[in-house]
Coordinates of C-alpha atoms (C1' of nucleotides) in Angstrom, one line a residue:
Chain A
M1 CA -60.4 74.8 127.3
Q2 CA -58.8 77.8 125.7
R3 CA -55.4 79.2 126.5
N4 CA -55.0 82.1 124.2
Q5 CA -51.3 82.4 124.8
T6 CA -51.0 85.5 122.7
N7 CA -52.7 87.4 125.4
Y8 CA -50.1 86.4 127.9
V9 CA -47.1 87.2 125.8
I10 CA -48.4 90.6 125.4
L11 CA -49.1 91.0 129.1
G12 CA -45.7 89.7 129.9
I13 CA -43.9 92.0 127.4
L14 CA -45.8 95.0 128.6
A15 CA -45.0 94.1 132.2
I16 CA -41.3 94.3 131.4
H17 CA -41.6 97.4 129.2
P18 CA -44.8 99.5 129.1
H19 CA -45.9 102.1 126.6
Q20 CA -45.4 100.0 123.5
S21 CA -47.5 99.9 120.4
G22 CA -48.6 96.8 118.6
Y23 CA -45.9 97.2 116.1
E24 CA -43.3 97.6 118.8
I25 CA -44.6 94.7 120.9
R26 CA -44.1 92.5 117.9
K27 CA -40.5 93.7 117.5
T28 CA -39.8 93.2 121.1
I29 CA -41.1 89.7 121.0
Q30 CA -38.9 88.9 118.1
Q31 CA -35.9 90.3 119.7
S32 CA -36.3 88.8 123.2
V33 CA -38.2 85.5 122.9
G34 CA -38.0 85.2 119.1
F35 CA -36.0 82.0 119.2
F36 CA -38.9 80.1 120.8
W37 CA -41.9 82.3 120.2
G38 CA -43.5 84.2 117.3
E39 CA -46.6 86.4 116.9
S40 CA -48.0 87.9 113.8
Y41 CA -49.9 91.2 113.5
G42 CA -53.0 89.2 112.7
Q43 CA -52.8 87.9 116.3
I44 CA -51.5 91.0 118.0
Y45 CA -53.9 93.7 117.0
P46 CA -57.1 91.8 117.7
A47 CA -55.6 90.7 121.0
L48 CA -54.8 94.2 122.0
K49 CA -58.4 95.2 121.5
R50 CA -59.7 92.3 123.5
L51 CA -57.2 92.9 126.4
A52 CA -58.1 96.6 126.5
A53 CA -61.8 95.7 126.5
E54 CA -61.2 93.4 129.5
G55 CA -59.3 96.2 131.3
L56 CA -56.1 94.2 131.4
I57 CA -54.2 96.8 129.4
V58 CA -54.9 100.5 128.8
P59 CA -54.1 102.8 125.9
S60 CA -51.4 105.1 127.2
S61 CA -48.9 107.6 125.9
S62 CA -45.4 108.2 127.0
G63 CA -45.0 111.4 124.9
A64 CA -41.8 109.8 123.6
S65 CA -43.2 109.4 120.1
S66 CA -44.3 112.0 117.8
R67 CA -46.3 109.7 115.6
A68 CA -50.0 110.4 115.2
N69 CA -51.2 107.0 114.1
R70 CA -49.9 105.1 117.0
Q71 CA -51.5 103.6 120.0
E72 CA -49.4 102.6 123.0
Y73 CA -50.6 100.3 125.7
S74 CA -49.6 99.6 129.2
I75 CA -50.5 96.8 131.6
T76 CA -53.0 97.5 134.4
P77 CA -53.0 96.1 137.9
A78 CA -55.7 93.7 136.7
G79 CA -53.6 92.7 133.8
H80 CA -50.7 92.0 136.1
A81 CA -52.8 89.9 138.3
R82 CA -54.0 88.0 135.3
L83 CA -50.4 87.4 134.2
Q84 CA -49.4 86.1 137.6
Q85 CA -52.4 83.9 137.6
W86 CA -51.4 82.4 134.3
L87 CA -47.8 81.9 135.4
A88 CA -49.0 79.9 138.4
V89 CA -50.7 77.3 136.2
P90 CA -48.6 74.3 135.2
Y91 CA -47.4 74.8 131.6
R92 CA -48.9 72.6 129.0
D93 CA -46.7 71.6 126.1
D94 CA -48.5 71.7 122.8
P95 CA -47.9 68.6 120.6
P96 CA -44.6 69.3 119.0
R97 CA -44.1 69.2 115.2
D98 CA -40.6 69.1 113.8
E99 CA -40.5 68.8 110.0
F100 CA -36.7 68.4 110.1
L101 CA -37.0 65.3 112.3
L102 CA -39.7 63.9 110.2
K103 CA -37.7 64.2 107.0
L104 CA -34.8 62.7 108.9
F105 CA -36.9 59.8 110.1
F106 CA -38.1 59.0 106.6
G107 CA -34.6 59.4 105.2
R108 CA -34.6 55.9 103.9
D109 CA -36.9 56.9 101.2
A110 CA -35.0 60.0 100.1
A111 CA -32.5 60.1 97.3
P112 CA -28.9 60.0 98.4
G113 CA -27.5 63.1 99.8
I114 CA -30.9 64.6 100.7
T115 CA -30.8 63.9 104.3
A116 CA -27.2 65.2 104.7
A117 CA -28.4 68.4 103.0
H118 CA -31.2 68.8 105.5
I119 CA -28.7 68.3 108.3
R120 CA -26.4 70.9 106.8
Q121 CA -29.3 73.3 106.4
M122 CA -30.0 72.8 110.1
Q123 CA -26.4 73.4 111.0
E124 CA -26.4 76.7 109.2
K125 CA -29.6 77.9 110.9
L126 CA -28.3 76.9 114.3
R127 CA -25.0 78.5 113.8
R128 CA -26.5 81.8 112.7
L129 CA -28.9 81.8 115.6
L130 CA -26.2 80.7 118.1
A131 CA -24.0 83.6 116.9
T132 CA -26.8 86.1 117.3
L133 CA -27.7 84.9 120.8
Q134 CA -24.1 84.9 121.9
E135 CA -23.6 88.4 120.7
L136 CA -26.8 89.4 122.4
E137 CA -25.8 88.1 125.8
P138 CA -23.1 90.6 126.8
L139 CA -25.2 93.5 125.6
A140 CA -28.1 92.4 127.7
R141 CA -25.8 91.9 130.6
A142 CA -24.5 95.4 130.3
H143 CA -27.8 97.1 130.0
N144 CA -30.2 95.1 132.1
S145 CA -28.2 93.1 134.7
K146 CA -29.9 95.0 137.5
N147 CA -33.4 94.3 136.3
P148 CA -35.1 91.7 138.6
G149 CA -36.1 89.9 135.4
F150 CA -32.5 89.5 134.3
P151 CA -31.8 86.1 135.9
F152 CA -34.9 84.7 134.3
W153 CA -33.9 86.0 130.9
M154 CA -30.5 84.5 131.3
L155 CA -31.9 81.2 132.2
T156 CA -34.1 81.2 129.1
L157 CA -31.1 82.1 127.0
S158 CA -28.8 79.5 128.5
F159 CA -31.5 76.9 127.8
G160 CA -31.6 77.9 124.2
L161 CA -27.8 77.9 123.9
A162 CA -27.5 74.5 125.5
Q163 CA -30.1 73.1 123.2
M164 CA -28.4 74.6 120.1
R165 CA -25.0 73.4 121.1
S166 CA -26.2 69.9 121.8
A167 CA -28.0 69.9 118.4
L168 CA -24.9 71.0 116.6
E169 CA -22.8 68.4 118.3
W170 CA -25.3 65.8 117.3
S171 CA -25.3 67.1 113.7
E172 CA -21.6 66.4 113.4
S173 CA -21.8 62.8 114.4
A174 CA -24.9 62.4 112.4
L175 CA -23.2 63.5 109.2
A176 CA -20.4 61.1 109.9
E177 CA -22.8 58.3 110.6
L178 CA -24.8 59.2 107.5
S179 CA -21.8 59.1 105.1
A180 CA -20.8 55.7 106.5
V181 CA -24.3 54.4 105.9
E182 CA -24.6 55.8 102.4
A183 CA -21.2 54.5 101.5
N184 CA -22.2 51.0 102.6
V185 CA -25.3 50.9 100.4
T186 CA -23.7 50.0 97.1
A187 CA -27.0 49.8 95.3
A188 CA -29.1 52.9 95.0
P189 CA -31.4 53.3 98.0
Q190 CA -34.3 51.1 97.3
P191 CA -37.6 52.8 96.7
A192 CA -40.0 50.6 98.6
D193 CA -42.2 50.0 95.6
G194 CA -39.9 49.4 92.7
I195 CA -40.5 52.6 90.8
P196 CA -37.9 55.3 91.3
A197 CA -39.1 58.8 91.4
A198 CA -38.0 61.3 88.7
Chain B
M1 CA -48.3 77.8 99.8
Q2 CA -49.6 74.8 101.5
R3 CA -47.7 72.0 103.1
N4 CA -50.2 69.6 104.5
Q5 CA -47.7 67.7 106.5
T6 CA -50.2 65.2 107.7
N7 CA -50.3 63.7 104.2
Y8 CA -46.6 63.1 104.3
V9 CA -46.5 61.5 107.7
I10 CA -49.1 59.1 106.5
L11 CA -47.2 58.3 103.3
G12 CA -44.0 57.9 105.2
I13 CA -45.5 55.6 107.7
L14 CA -47.2 53.5 105.1
A15 CA -43.9 53.3 103.2
I16 CA -42.3 51.8 106.2
H17 CA -45.2 49.5 107.0
P18 CA -48.1 49.0 104.6
H19 CA -51.6 47.6 105.3
Q20 CA -52.5 49.8 108.2
S21 CA -55.8 51.3 109.1
G22 CA -56.3 54.9 110.2
Y23 CA -56.5 53.8 113.7
E24 CA -53.3 51.8 113.4
I25 CA -51.5 54.6 111.6
R26 CA -52.2 56.9 114.5
K27 CA -50.8 54.4 116.9
T28 CA -47.7 53.8 114.8
I29 CA -47.1 57.5 114.7
Q30 CA -47.3 57.8 118.4
Q31 CA -45.0 54.9 119.0
S32 CA -42.4 55.9 116.4
V33 CA -42.3 59.6 116.0
G34 CA -44.5 60.5 118.9
F35 CA -41.9 62.4 120.7
F36 CA -41.8 65.1 118.0
W37 CA -44.9 64.6 116.0
G38 CA -48.7 64.1 116.7
E39 CA -51.7 63.5 114.6
S40 CA -55.4 63.3 115.7
Y41 CA -58.2 61.3 114.0
G42 CA -59.7 64.6 112.9
Q43 CA -56.7 65.0 110.7
I44 CA -56.0 61.4 109.7
Y45 CA -59.3 60.1 108.4
P46 CA -60.0 63.1 106.0
A47 CA -56.4 62.9 104.9
L48 CA -56.7 59.2 104.1
K49 CA -59.7 60.0 101.9
R50 CA -57.9 62.7 100.1
L51 CA -54.8 60.6 99.6
A52 CA -56.8 57.8 98.2
A53 CA -58.7 60.1 95.9
E54 CA -55.4 61.3 94.6
G55 CA -54.2 57.8 94.0
L56 CA -51.3 58.2 96.4
I57 CA -52.6 55.4 98.6
V58 CA -55.0 52.5 98.0
P59 CA -57.4 50.6 100.2
S60 CA -55.9 47.2 100.7
S61 CA -56.3 44.2 102.8
S62 CA -53.7 41.9 104.2
G63 CA -56.1 39.3 105.5
A64 CA -54.4 39.6 108.8
S65 CA -57.4 41.1 110.5
S66 CA -60.8 39.7 110.9
R67 CA -62.5 43.0 111.6
A68 CA -65.3 44.0 109.4
N69 CA -65.3 47.8 110.0
R70 CA -61.8 48.3 109.1
Q71 CA -60.1 49.8 106.1
E72 CA -56.4 49.3 105.5
Y73 CA -54.3 51.3 103.2
S74 CA -51.1 50.9 101.3
I75 CA -48.9 53.4 99.5
T76 CA -48.9 53.4 95.7
P77 CA -45.9 54.0 93.4
A78 CA -47.3 57.5 92.9
G79 CA -47.5 58.0 96.6
H80 CA -43.9 56.9 97.0
A81 CA -42.8 59.3 94.3
R82 CA -44.7 62.1 96.1
L83 CA -43.0 61.2 99.4
Q84 CA -39.6 61.4 97.8
Q85 CA -40.4 64.6 96.1
W86 CA -41.4 66.1 99.5
L87 CA -38.3 64.8 101.2
A88 CA -36.2 66.5 98.6
V89 CA -37.6 70.0 99.5
P90 CA -35.7 71.9 102.2
Y91 CA -37.5 71.6 105.4
R92 CA -39.2 74.6 106.8
D93 CA -39.4 75.0 110.5
D94 CA -42.6 76.4 111.7
P95 CA -42.4 79.1 114.2
P96 CA -41.8 77.4 117.5
R97 CA -43.9 78.0 120.6
D98 CA -42.7 76.8 123.9
E99 CA -45.0 77.7 126.8
F100 CA -42.5 76.4 129.3
L101 CA -39.8 78.9 128.1
L102 CA -42.4 81.7 128.0
K103 CA -43.3 81.1 131.6
L104 CA -39.6 80.9 132.5
F105 CA -38.9 84.1 130.7
F106 CA -41.6 86.0 132.6
G107 CA -40.5 84.3 135.9
R108 CA -39.9 87.7 137.4
D109 CA -43.6 88.3 137.7
A110 CA -44.4 84.9 139.2
A111 CA -44.8 84.3 142.8
P112 CA -41.8 82.7 144.5
G113 CA -41.4 79.0 143.8
I114 CA -43.5 79.0 140.7
T115 CA -40.7 78.9 138.2
A116 CA -38.9 76.2 140.1
A117 CA -42.1 74.2 140.0
H118 CA -42.3 74.5 136.2
I119 CA -38.7 73.3 136.0
R120 CA -39.4 70.3 138.1
Q121 CA -42.5 69.6 136.1
M122 CA -40.3 69.7 133.0
Q123 CA -37.7 67.4 134.6
E124 CA -40.3 64.8 135.3
K125 CA -41.7 64.8 131.8
L126 CA -38.2 64.6 130.4
R127 CA -37.2 61.8 132.7
R128 CA -40.3 59.7 131.8
L129 CA -39.8 60.3 128.1
L130 CA -36.1 59.6 128.3
A131 CA -36.7 56.3 130.1
T132 CA -39.3 55.3 127.5
L133 CA -37.0 56.0 124.6
Q134 CA -34.1 54.4 126.2
E135 CA -36.1 51.2 126.7
L136 CA -37.3 51.3 123.2
E137 CA -33.9 51.5 121.6
P138 CA -32.6 47.9 122.3
L139 CA -36.0 46.5 121.2
A140 CA -35.9 48.4 118.0
R141 CA -32.3 47.3 117.4
A142 CA -33.2 43.6 118.0
H143 CA -36.2 43.7 115.6
N144 CA -35.3 46.1 112.9
S145 CA -31.6 46.5 112.7
K146 CA -31.5 45.0 109.2
N147 CA -34.1 47.4 107.9
P148 CA -32.6 50.0 105.6
G149 CA -34.5 52.6 107.5
F150 CA -32.9 51.6 110.8
P151 CA -30.0 54.1 110.7
F152 CA -32.3 57.0 110.1
W153 CA -34.5 55.9 113.0
M154 CA -31.5 55.7 115.2
L155 CA -30.3 59.1 114.1
T156 CA -33.7 60.6 115.0
L157 CA -33.7 58.8 118.3
S158 CA -30.2 59.9 119.2
F159 CA -31.2 63.5 118.4
G160 CA -34.1 63.3 120.8
L161 CA -32.0 61.7 123.5
A162 CA -29.3 64.3 123.1
Q163 CA -31.8 67.1 123.4
M164 CA -33.4 65.6 126.5
R165 CA -30.1 65.0 128.2
S166 CA -29.0 68.5 127.5
A167 CA -32.3 69.9 128.8
L168 CA -32.0 67.8 132.0
E169 CA -28.5 69.0 132.6
W170 CA -29.6 72.6 132.1
S171 CA -32.5 72.0 134.5
E172 CA -30.2 71.0 137.3
S173 CA -28.1 74.2 137.1
A174 CA -31.2 76.2 136.5
L175 CA -32.7 75.1 139.8
A176 CA -29.5 75.9 141.6
E177 CA -29.3 79.3 140.0
L178 CA -32.9 79.9 140.8
S179 CA -32.7 79.1 144.5
A180 CA -29.7 81.4 144.7
V181 CA -31.7 84.2 143.0
E182 CA -34.8 83.8 145.1
A183 CA -32.7 83.7 148.3
N184 CA -31.1 87.0 147.4
V185 CA -34.4 88.7 146.8
T186 CA -35.4 89.5 150.4
A187 CA -38.2 91.7 149.3
A188 CA -41.1 90.3 147.3
P189 CA -40.6 90.4 143.6
Q190 CA -41.4 93.9 142.4
P191 CA -44.2 94.4 140.0
A192 CA -42.9 96.5 137.2
D193 CA -45.3 99.4 137.6
G194 CA -45.4 100.2 141.2
I195 CA -48.8 98.8 141.8
P196 CA -48.6 95.4 143.4
A197 CA -51.0 92.9 142.1
A198 CA -53.3 91.0 144.4
Chain C
dA1 C1' -38.2 112.2 95.4
dC2 C1' -37.6 107.8 97.0
dA3 C1' -37.0 104.2 100.1
dC4 C1' -37.5 102.5 104.4
dA5 C1' -39.3 101.9 108.8
dC6 C1' -43.3 102.9 111.5
dA7 C1' -48.0 101.9 112.1
dT8 C1' -52.8 99.6 112.1
dG9 C1' -55.9 96.7 110.7
dT10 C1' -59.1 93.0 108.2
dA11 C1' -60.4 88.9 105.3
dA12 C1' -59.5 84.5 103.5
dT13 C1' -57.7 80.4 104.3
dT14 C1' -55.6 76.7 106.5
dG15 C1' -54.6 73.8 110.0
dG16 C1' -55.6 71.6 114.0
dT17 C1' -57.9 70.0 118.4
dT18 C1' -61.8 68.4 120.8
dA19 C1' -66.0 66.6 121.5
dC20 C1' -69.5 64.0 119.8
dA21 C1' -71.6 60.0 117.8
dT22 C1' -71.6 55.2 116.7
dG23 C1' -70.6 50.6 116.7
dA24 C1' -67.8 45.9 116.5
dT25 C1' -64.6 42.7 118.6
dT26 C1' -61.9 40.9 122.2
dT27 C1' -60.7 39.8 126.8
dC28 C1' -61.7 39.1 131.5
Chain D
dG1 C1' -72.0 40.7 130.9
dA2 C1' -68.8 44.4 131.4
dA3 C1' -64.8 46.8 130.1
dA4 C1' -61.3 47.8 127.1
dT5 C1' -59.6 48.3 122.7
dC6 C1' -60.4 48.6 117.9
dA7 C1' -62.5 51.3 114.5
dT8 C1' -64.5 55.3 111.7
dG9 C1' -66.1 59.4 111.0
dT10 C1' -68.1 64.5 111.5
dA11 C1' -69.1 69.1 113.4
dA12 C1' -67.9 73.0 116.1
dC13 C1' -64.6 75.6 117.2
dC14 C1' -60.2 77.8 117.8
dA15 C1' -55.7 79.4 116.5
dA16 C1' -52.7 81.3 113.3
dT17 C1' -50.5 82.7 109.0
dT18 C1' -50.7 85.2 104.9
dA19 C1' -52.0 88.5 101.9
dC20 C1' -54.2 92.5 101.3
dA21 C1' -55.1 97.4 102.1
dT22 C1' -53.7 101.8 103.7
dG23 C1' -51.3 105.5 105.3
dT24 C1' -47.5 108.4 108.0
dG25 C1' -42.9 110.0 109.3
dT26 C1' -37.8 109.9 108.8
dG27 C1' -33.6 109.9 106.6
dT28 C1' -30.8 110.4 102.4

DNA sequence: ACACACATGTAATTGGTTACATGATTTC
DNA sequence: GAAATCATGTAACCAATTACATGTGTGT
């Protein structure tokens, strides 16, 4: 069974804000749901063609842009129906893959300090993202608080914030725990098979 | 640039516990890192061939299994070196995709009750997983607490637990917030473009 | 004039799931 | 003897990134 999630992000984004070009749609995605969703042009442009062929979106023009080589799209009633239909289906979480956790899990086999470095790398990423999202919130509130979508956007945001804060908290204690562990190991961390790597 | 993460999971798993068959490796992955990583046979068997061809793993036999049609593998010194090399590289997080959050974000366009249902679905999944992991912990502690990998496994686990608890907490307040919102909206949720969908 | 952002698209490649196909061994 | 689990693999398909290719409009 196919899901073709790209189609639905596009429909959802156009439902919130019509008359957008492929280029703009991508930017909107990055700015609004970027912290948990990404789309590349290689996905978006073909998807727009397909959606238009199916009548779920239509080429449109708002007259707001002077650019010649630009095709805006808007969602059609059929597209909106399709979006709602998709929303009603129980979500399916795709098998997660977290390289950070994988490297953490195999930390035994890493040279000393490596795992701590990963954790710090993660902290930096999270802090940056957290800061961005926190700055975004009041702005969104000021501009869109009357939009019926607003409460849902805030719920999404608060979920992200909660996850990031919890991850950051964890990272502090993890670093502490780690340095305790690596201090205890007087010998160099044993490579399982006797031959240390370069 | 290619990453071929499957190779590294296999190397890492075999570093922890050698003499495993493809079938077993998959099971081990599910049981140990399953909550943040998955591999299918379609990935594992070809990967085993490749890794063996590169000399990073070798067919081996522990004599512990009587099965004829079974090939065990173990990691070689070269494989271990390769694993360490990979561990030393900063992790790269692949663009996340969370269908749950996407449906939450577009909740405005869903029929009433839909989003709440998604959240409850998520709660159930999390509760089940949380329970499994919590049961797992004391067992792991009893059997492996002397293994040098143990602290890293616990760190990974505690990360997962923290994330799940935080998500569950969020979900409670989200449901409350949601019912407040849906109570307020006396009219049906407005389709963005004036044309109500079927 | 130059750089940057806007804008659209395709081709190659990789990565991954899923379904299919097959069969042995163990347990009930 | 049936069912479940162990066990290995391939082929078809789908999803997605990345790099490539090209060109326009805007601001400095």
